[in-house]
mmCIF file of C-alpha atoms and ligand atoms in Angstrom:
data_model
loop_
_atom_site.group_PDB
_atom_site.id
_atom_site.type_symbol
_atom_site.label_atom_id
_atom_site.label_comp_id
_atom_site.label_asym_id
_atom_site.label_seq_id
_atom_site.Cartn_x
_atom_site.Cartn_y
_atom_site.Cartn_z
ATOM 1 C CA MET A 1 0.000 0.000 0.000
ATOM 2 C CA VAL A 2 1.256 3.547 -0.729
ATOM 3 C CA THR A 3 1.819 5.325 2.574
ATOM 4 C CA MET A 4 0.769 8.955 2.956
ATOM 5 C CA ARG A 5 4.200 9.842 4.365
ATOM 6 C CA ARG A 6 6.264 8.776 1.315
ATOM 7 C CA ARG A 7 8.038 11.630 -0.553
ATOM 8 C CA TYR A 8 8.955 11.485 -4.221
ATOM 9 C CA ASN A 9 12.261 12.714 -5.614
ATOM 10 C CA PRO A 10 12.146 14.533 -8.985
ATOM 11 C CA GLY A 11 15.867 13.829 -9.506
ATOM 12 C CA ASN A 12 15.305 10.100 -9.193
ATOM 13 C CA TRP A 13 11.656 9.485 -10.106
ATOM 14 C CA LYS A 14 12.440 6.332 -12.118
ATOM 15 C CA LYS A 15 13.183 4.393 -8.929
ATOM 16 C CA GLN A 16 9.858 5.304 -7.325
ATOM 17 C CA LEU A 17 7.279 5.799 -10.065
ATOM 18 C CA CYS A 18 5.926 4.216 -13.224
ATOM 19 C CA PHE A 19 3.967 5.955 -15.985
ATOM 20 C CA GLU A 20 1.408 3.943 -17.938
ATOM 21 C CA ARG A 21 -0.493 5.143 -21.019
ATOM 22 C CA ILE A 22 -4.232 5.070 -20.252
ATOM 23 C CA LYS A 23 -6.127 2.004 -21.506
ATOM 24 C CA LYS A 24 -9.652 0.596 -21.158
ATOM 25 C CA LYS A 25 -8.431 -1.756 -18.405
ATOM 26 C CA HIS A 26 -7.837 1.293 -16.130
ATOM 27 C CA SER A 27 -11.524 2.282 -16.062
ATOM 28 C CA GLU A 28 -12.105 1.033 -12.503
ATOM 29 C CA ILE A 29 -8.900 2.503 -11.041
ATOM 30 C CA ILE A 30 -9.564 6.019 -12.373
ATOM 31 C CA GLU A 31 -13.003 6.111 -10.675
ATOM 32 C CA PHE A 32 -11.274 6.379 -7.274
ATOM 33 C CA PHE A 33 -9.135 9.387 -8.264
ATOM 34 C CA GLN A 34 -9.833 12.460 -6.105
ATOM 35 C CA THR A 35 -9.192 16.048 -7.164
ATOM 36 C CA TYR A 36 -10.572 19.403 -6.077
ATOM 37 C CA GLN A 37 -10.668 20.383 -9.771
ATOM 38 C CA ARG A 38 -13.839 18.638 -10.991
ATOM 39 C CA GLU A 39 -13.005 19.201 -14.675
ATOM 40 C CA LEU A 40 -9.742 17.265 -14.294
ATOM 41 C CA LYS A 41 -11.612 14.204 -13.009
ATOM 42 C CA ASP A 42 -14.256 14.577 -15.757
ATOM 43 C CA PHE A 43 -11.555 14.723 -18.422
ATOM 44 C CA LEU A 44 -9.872 11.605 -17.057
ATOM 45 C CA ILE A 45 -13.066 9.565 -16.987
ATOM 46 C CA GLU A 46 -14.928 10.879 -20.008
ATOM 47 C CA ASP A 47 -12.404 12.220 -22.520
ATOM 48 C CA ALA A 48 -8.813 11.030 -21.995
ATOM 49 C CA LEU A 49 -9.136 7.698 -23.786
ATOM 50 C CA ARG A 50 -11.181 9.103 -26.673
ATOM 51 C CA ALA A 51 -8.718 11.987 -27.178
ATOM 52 C CA GLN A 52 -5.945 9.392 -27.319
ATOM 53 C CA GLU A 53 -7.779 7.253 -29.881
ATOM 54 C CA LEU A 54 -8.307 10.378 -31.998
ATOM 55 C CA VAL A 55 -4.547 11.194 -31.657
ATOM 56 C CA VAL A 56 -5.310 14.525 -30.045
ATOM 57 C CA SER A 57 -3.484 13.928 -26.749
ATOM 58 C CA ASN A 58 -1.830 11.127 -24.753
ATOM 59 C CA THR A 59 -2.595 10.564 -21.085
ATOM 60 C CA PHE A 60 -0.259 8.762 -18.701
ATOM 61 C CA LEU A 61 -1.301 7.419 -15.315
ATOM 62 C CA VAL A 62 1.212 7.573 -12.480
ATOM 63 C CA PHE A 63 1.669 4.732 -9.990
ATOM 64 C CA ASP A 64 4.024 4.013 -7.132
ATOM 65 C CA LYS A 65 6.373 1.199 -8.249
ATOM 66 C CA LYS A 66 6.234 -0.608 -4.892
ATOM 67 C CA ASN A 67 2.433 -0.529 -4.828
ATOM 68 C CA LYS A 68 2.326 -1.727 -8.470
ATOM 69 C CA SER A 69 4.617 -4.702 -7.935
ATOM 70 C CA ARG A 70 2.846 -5.714 -4.691
ATOM 71 C CA TYR A 71 -0.491 -5.384 -6.520
ATOM 72 C CA SER A 72 0.631 -7.609 -9.396
ATOM 73 C CA THR A 73 1.806 -10.313 -6.958
ATOM 74 C CA LYS A 74 -1.516 -9.973 -5.016
ATOM 75 C CA ARG A 75 0.230 -8.797 -1.833
ATOM 76 C CA ASP A 76 -1.724 -5.512 -2.182
ATOM 77 C CA ASN A 77 -5.379 -5.622 -3.118
ATOM 78 C CA LYS A 78 -5.535 -1.991 -4.172
ATOM 79 C CA LEU A 79 -3.713 -0.207 -6.982
ATOM 80 C CA ILE A 80 -3.688 3.520 -6.245
ATOM 81 C CA LEU A 81 -3.620 6.111 -8.989
ATOM 82 C CA LEU A 82 -1.398 8.930 -7.675
ATOM 83 C CA GLY A 83 -1.857 11.306 -10.577
ATOM 84 C CA TYR A 84 -2.001 11.728 -14.313
ATOM 85 C CA ILE A 85 -0.425 13.866 -17.010
ATOM 86 C CA THR A 86 -1.678 14.594 -20.540
ATOM 87 C CA VAL A 87 0.774 15.656 -23.259
ATOM 88 C CA LEU A 88 0.492 16.804 -26.874
ATOM 89 C CA ASN A 89 2.588 18.527 -29.522
ATOM 90 C CA ASP A 90 2.669 22.309 -29.483
ATOM 91 C CA SER A 91 4.530 25.361 -30.749
ATOM 92 C CA ILE A 92 5.040 28.764 -29.186
ATOM 93 C CA ARG A 93 5.067 32.186 -30.762
ATOM 94 C CA LEU A 94 8.213 33.816 -29.445
ATOM 95 C CA ASP A 95 7.777 36.968 -27.396
ATOM 96 C CA ALA A 96 10.117 39.952 -27.831
ATOM 97 C CA SER A 97 12.828 38.729 -25.453
ATOM 98 C CA LEU A 98 12.909 35.180 -26.875
ATOM 99 C CA LYS A 99 12.924 36.577 -30.424
ATOM 100 C CA ALA A 100 15.976 38.699 -29.565
ATOM 101 C CA GLN A 101 17.706 35.722 -27.898
ATOM 102 C CA PHE A 102 17.170 33.468 -30.927
ATOM 103 C CA ARG A 103 18.068 36.211 -33.413
ATOM 104 C CA ASP A 104 21.458 36.448 -31.662
ATOM 105 C CA GLU A 105 21.866 32.734 -32.300
ATOM 106 C CA GLY A 106 20.984 33.162 -35.975
ATOM 107 C CA VAL A 107 17.452 31.738 -35.709
ATOM 108 C CA GLY A 108 14.845 34.020 -37.246
ATOM 109 C CA TYR A 109 11.617 32.013 -36.806
ATOM 110 C CA LYS A 110 8.520 33.515 -35.205
ATOM 111 C CA SER A 111 7.524 30.279 -33.496
ATOM 112 C CA LEU A 112 9.370 27.175 -32.297
ATOM 113 C CA PRO A 113 8.307 23.573 -31.557
ATOM 114 C CA ALA A 114 7.272 22.391 -28.111
ATOM 115 C CA LEU A 115 5.666 19.620 -26.093
ATOM 116 C CA LYS A 116 2.663 20.771 -24.088
ATOM 117 C CA ILE A 117 1.489 19.610 -20.684
ATOM 118 C CA GLY A 118 -2.236 19.723 -21.505
ATOM 119 C CA ARG A 119 -3.332 18.508 -18.082
ATOM 120 C CA ILE A 120 -1.587 17.548 -14.866
ATOM 121 C CA SER A 121 -3.229 16.433 -11.662
ATOM 122 C CA VAL A 122 -2.140 14.800 -8.412
ATOM 123 C CA ASP A 123 -4.729 13.078 -6.214
ATOM 124 C CA ASN A 124 -5.696 15.413 -3.328
ATOM 125 C CA ARG A 125 -4.410 12.880 -0.766
ATOM 126 C CA TYR A 126 -0.905 12.780 -2.321
ATOM 127 C CA GLN A 127 -0.238 16.438 -3.072
ATOM 128 C CA MET A 128 2.833 18.321 -1.774
ATOM 129 C CA LYS A 129 4.991 15.180 -1.776
ATOM 130 C CA GLY A 130 7.010 15.969 -4.903
ATOM 131 C CA LEU A 131 4.776 14.038 -7.313
ATOM 132 C CA GLY A 132 3.800 17.007 -9.508
ATOM 133 C CA SER A 133 7.480 17.947 -9.851
ATOM 134 C CA CYS A 134 8.367 14.344 -10.792
ATOM 135 C CA MET A 135 5.706 14.489 -13.521
ATOM 136 C CA VAL A 136 7.186 17.726 -14.887
ATOM 137 C CA VAL A 137 10.661 16.150 -14.992
ATOM 138 C CA TRP A 138 9.208 13.084 -16.744
ATOM 139 C CA ALA A 139 7.621 15.373 -19.389
ATOM 140 C CA ALA A 140 10.872 17.346 -19.835
ATOM 141 C CA GLN A 141 12.766 14.104 -20.365
ATOM 142 C CA ARG A 142 10.198 12.959 -22.953
ATOM 143 C CA ALA A 143 10.599 16.296 -24.758
ATOM 144 C CA VAL A 144 14.371 15.780 -24.832
ATOM 145 C CA TYR A 145 14.021 12.284 -26.330
ATOM 146 C CA LEU A 146 11.583 13.606 -28.978
ATOM 147 C CA ASN A 147 14.640 15.293 -30.463
ATOM 148 C CA GLN A 148 15.880 11.939 -31.710
ATOM 149 C CA THR A 149 13.015 11.979 -34.251
ATOM 150 C CA SER A 150 11.595 15.515 -34.526
ATOM 151 C CA ALA A 151 12.825 18.780 -33.039
ATOM 152 C CA CYS A 152 11.354 20.075 -29.786
ATOM 153 C CA ARG A 153 12.795 23.078 -27.956
ATOM 154 C CA PHE A 154 10.318 23.829 -25.152
ATOM 155 C CA LEU A 155 7.996 22.276 -22.636
ATOM 156 C CA THR A 156 4.869 24.443 -22.333
ATOM 157 C CA VAL A 157 1.843 24.732 -20.077
ATOM 158 C CA ASP A 158 -1.135 27.017 -19.521
ATOM 159 C CA ALA A 159 -0.742 27.566 -15.778
ATOM 160 C CA LYS A 160 -4.086 27.922 -13.971
ATOM 161 C CA ARG A 161 -4.126 31.116 -11.897
ATOM 162 C CA ASN A 162 -5.791 31.527 -8.524
ATOM 163 C CA SER A 163 -5.925 34.437 -6.082
ATOM 164 C CA GLU A 164 -5.068 31.954 -3.297
ATOM 165 C CA LYS A 165 -1.294 31.502 -3.496
ATOM 166 C CA ARG A 166 -1.288 27.805 -2.541
ATOM 167 C CA LYS A 167 -3.684 27.090 -5.423
ATOM 168 C CA ASP A 168 -1.961 29.342 -7.970
ATOM 169 C CA THR A 169 -0.096 26.836 -10.148
ATOM 170 C CA PHE A 170 2.082 29.668 -11.539
ATOM 171 C CA HIS A 171 4.219 29.242 -8.396
ATOM 172 C CA PHE A 172 4.396 25.480 -8.837
ATOM 173 C CA TYR A 173 5.760 25.890 -12.389
ATOM 174 C CA GLN A 174 8.141 28.669 -11.335
ATOM 175 C CA LYS A 175 9.591 26.290 -8.760
ATOM 176 C CA ASN A 176 10.085 23.878 -11.628
ATOM 177 C CA TYR A 177 12.073 26.495 -13.647
ATOM 178 C CA PHE A 178 9.300 27.561 -16.068
ATOM 179 C CA LYS A 179 9.127 31.194 -17.215
ATOM 180 C CA ALA A 180 6.074 33.216 -18.239
ATOM 181 C CA LEU A 181 5.642 33.995 -21.920
ATOM 182 C CA ASN A 182 4.041 37.361 -22.778
ATOM 183 C CA LYS A 183 3.907 38.387 -19.128
ATOM 184 C CA LYS A 184 0.479 39.780 -18.274
ATOM 185 C CA GLU A 185 1.784 41.817 -15.342
ATOM 186 C CA TYR A 186 1.437 45.527 -16.024
ATOM 187 C CA TYR A 187 2.425 48.735 -14.315
ATOM 188 C CA SER A 188 0.302 51.764 -13.516
ATOM 189 C CA ASN A 189 1.221 54.514 -11.062
ATOM 190 C CA SER A 190 4.378 52.497 -10.247
ATOM 191 C CA VAL A 191 2.265 49.603 -8.921
ATOM 192 C CA VAL A 192 2.625 46.102 -10.367
ATOM 193 C CA HIS A 193 -0.777 44.543 -11.020
ATOM 194 C CA LYS A 194 -0.451 40.804 -11.110
ATOM 195 C CA GLN A 195 -2.696 38.480 -13.073
ATOM 196 C CA ILE A 196 -4.648 36.263 -10.667
ATOM 197 C CA SER A 197 -7.245 34.509 -12.821
ATOM 198 C CA GLY A 198 -7.409 32.593 -16.099
ATOM 199 C CA THR A 199 -4.188 31.011 -17.352
ATOM 200 C CA THR A 200 -0.620 32.129 -18.029
ATOM 201 C CA LEU A 201 1.359 30.506 -20.842
ATOM 202 C CA MET A 202 4.670 29.298 -19.413
ATOM 203 C CA TYR A 203 7.653 27.552 -20.954
ATOM 204 C CA LEU A 204 10.741 25.594 -20.001
ATOM 205 C CA ASP A 205 13.694 25.693 -22.408
ATOM 206 C CA ILE A 206 14.957 22.101 -22.641
ATOM 207 C CA TYR A 207 18.080 22.924 -24.696
ATOM 208 C CA PRO A 208 20.455 22.557 -21.698
ATOM 209 C CA LEU A 209 19.087 19.032 -21.183
ATOM 210 C CA VAL A 210 19.474 18.153 -24.858
ATOM 211 C CA THR A 211 23.138 19.168 -24.775
ATOM 212 C CA LYS A 212 23.585 17.129 -21.582
ATOM 213 C CA LEU A 213 22.316 14.054 -23.405
ATOM 214 C CA ARG A 214 24.514 14.768 -26.447
ATOM 215 C CA THR A 215 27.603 14.839 -24.264
ATOM 216 C CA GLY A 216 26.697 11.429 -22.843
ATOM 217 C CA ASN A 217 25.559 12.630 -19.396
ATOM 218 C CA SER A 218 22.486 11.306 -17.607
ATOM 219 C CA LEU A 219 19.374 13.452 -17.673
ATOM 220 C CA ASN A 220 18.761 13.607 -13.935
ATOM 221 C CA PHE A 221 18.201 17.154 -12.771
HETATM 222 C C1 COA B 301 -0.327 21.527 -9.280
HETATM 223 C C2 COA B 301 -0.096 20.094 -8.782
HETATM 224 C C3 COA B 301 -0.019 19.146 -9.956
HETATM 225 C C4 COA B 301 1.248 20.076 -7.995
HETATM 226 O O1 COA B 301 1.507 18.740 -7.578
HETATM 227 P P1 COA B 301 2.193 18.409 -6.160
HETATM 228 O O2 COA B 301 2.590 16.981 -6.183
HETATM 229 O O3 COA B 301 1.304 18.841 -5.079
HETATM 230 O O4 COA B 301 3.477 19.361 -6.216
HETATM 231 P P2 COA B 301 4.921 19.189 -5.534
HETATM 232 O O5 COA B 301 4.788 18.444 -4.253
HETATM 233 O O6 COA B 301 5.858 18.662 -6.558
HETATM 234 O O7 COA B 301 5.205 20.730 -5.206
HETATM 235 C C5 COA B 301 6.374 21.393 -5.469
HETATM 236 C C6 COA B 301 6.268 22.834 -5.003
HETATM 237 O O8 COA B 301 5.238 23.557 -5.678
HETATM 238 C C7 COA B 301 4.338 24.169 -4.737
HETATM 239 N N1 COA B 301 2.962 23.887 -5.165
HETATM 240 C C8 COA B 301 2.420 22.682 -5.344
HETATM 241 N N2 COA B 301 1.149 22.806 -5.774
HETATM 242 C C9 COA B 301 0.906 24.122 -5.852
HETATM 243 C C10 COA B 301 -0.238 24.866 -6.241
HETATM 244 N N3 COA B 301 -1.360 24.284 -6.656
HETATM 245 N N4 COA B 301 -0.127 26.210 -6.207
HETATM 246 C C11 COA B 301 1.013 26.811 -5.797
HETATM 247 N N5 COA B 301 2.124 26.161 -5.419
HETATM 248 C C12 COA B 301 2.066 24.825 -5.437
HETATM 249 C C13 COA B 301 4.595 23.508 -3.396
HETATM 250 O O9 COA B 301 4.459 24.460 -2.342
HETATM 251 C C14 COA B 301 5.991 22.967 -3.508
HETATM 252 O O10 COA B 301 6.888 23.925 -3.046
HETATM 253 P P3 COA B 301 7.941 23.581 -1.879
HETATM 254 O O11 COA B 301 8.822 22.501 -2.483
HETATM 255 O O12 COA B 301 8.641 24.883 -1.668
HETATM 256 O O13 COA B 301 7.121 23.107 -0.737
HETATM 257 C C15 COA B 301 -1.192 19.670 -7.773
HETATM 258 O O14 COA B 301 -1.289 20.638 -6.759
HETATM 259 C C16 COA B 301 -2.576 19.505 -8.391
HETATM 260 O O15 COA B 301 -2.874 18.432 -8.916
HETATM 261 N N6 COA B 301 -3.423 20.537 -8.315
HETATM 262 C C17 COA B 301 -4.790 20.443 -8.797
HETATM 263 C C18 COA B 301 -4.887 20.387 -10.292
HETATM 264 C C19 COA B 301 -4.218 21.559 -10.986
HETATM 265 O O16 COA B 301 -4.360 22.700 -10.597
HETATM 266 N N7 COA B 301 -3.455 21.227 -12.042
HETATM 267 C C20 COA B 301 -2.652 22.170 -12.778
HETATM 268 C C21 COA B 301 -3.352 22.684 -13.956
HETATM 269 S S1 COA B 301 -2.295 23.865 -14.815
#
């Protein structure tokens, strides 16, 4: 059984977690998933599999490795879904500062390829244990490996904003090294007005990780 006290390490997620692409056989397990964002549960149950069949997005379910192996040898009678992540191909229109950065490197495109985190959710009972960060690292590593077949420079996400800081996912992504694209903060009378609703498009440049892989280093970060 997965204990509530267990913490997950983003630098070493492979030892603790397994990611499985959603299939029909998971229909019972996903029913028990709990999230305070109703639409994220609805998507998982009603749309994730269909979107996958229609090649619109891929959803991966996240399990604890210990729980999974005990479950498959019948020493645990319950397989617990810790979270899920949905990914799809994307591209971003470069804002002024990225355009200038790429122009200096001799790249004159207006937009560049990316992998998008379409949805990410950790079960309410397992939040704040490092799982969300592990899922971000997993997605960044997938984006890096995409470069063996088609180019991918960024990991992107539309971060859900909330006036309550502990529910404002902008901070979660900032902690995971994402930056805001087209910042919506604005100044008037020397006061910074911060965006606190809707979504903010954020990106993580995976180039440093790609070069790490090219030089034969492991991708742990
Ligand atoms: C956002 C979410 C995936 C984060 O997963 P998690 O496993 O709880 O995150 P972690 O334990 O890896 O948290 C890492 C850090 O981010 C911060 N953080 C986590 N969730 C946060 C949130 N919703 N808002 C603001 N900060 C958050 C934590 O304080 C933690 O910081 P610390 O290391 O200084 O304590 C999870 O809270 C969730 O599923 N929320 C509901 C669904 C949702 O909003 N999805 C995102 C849609 S864009």
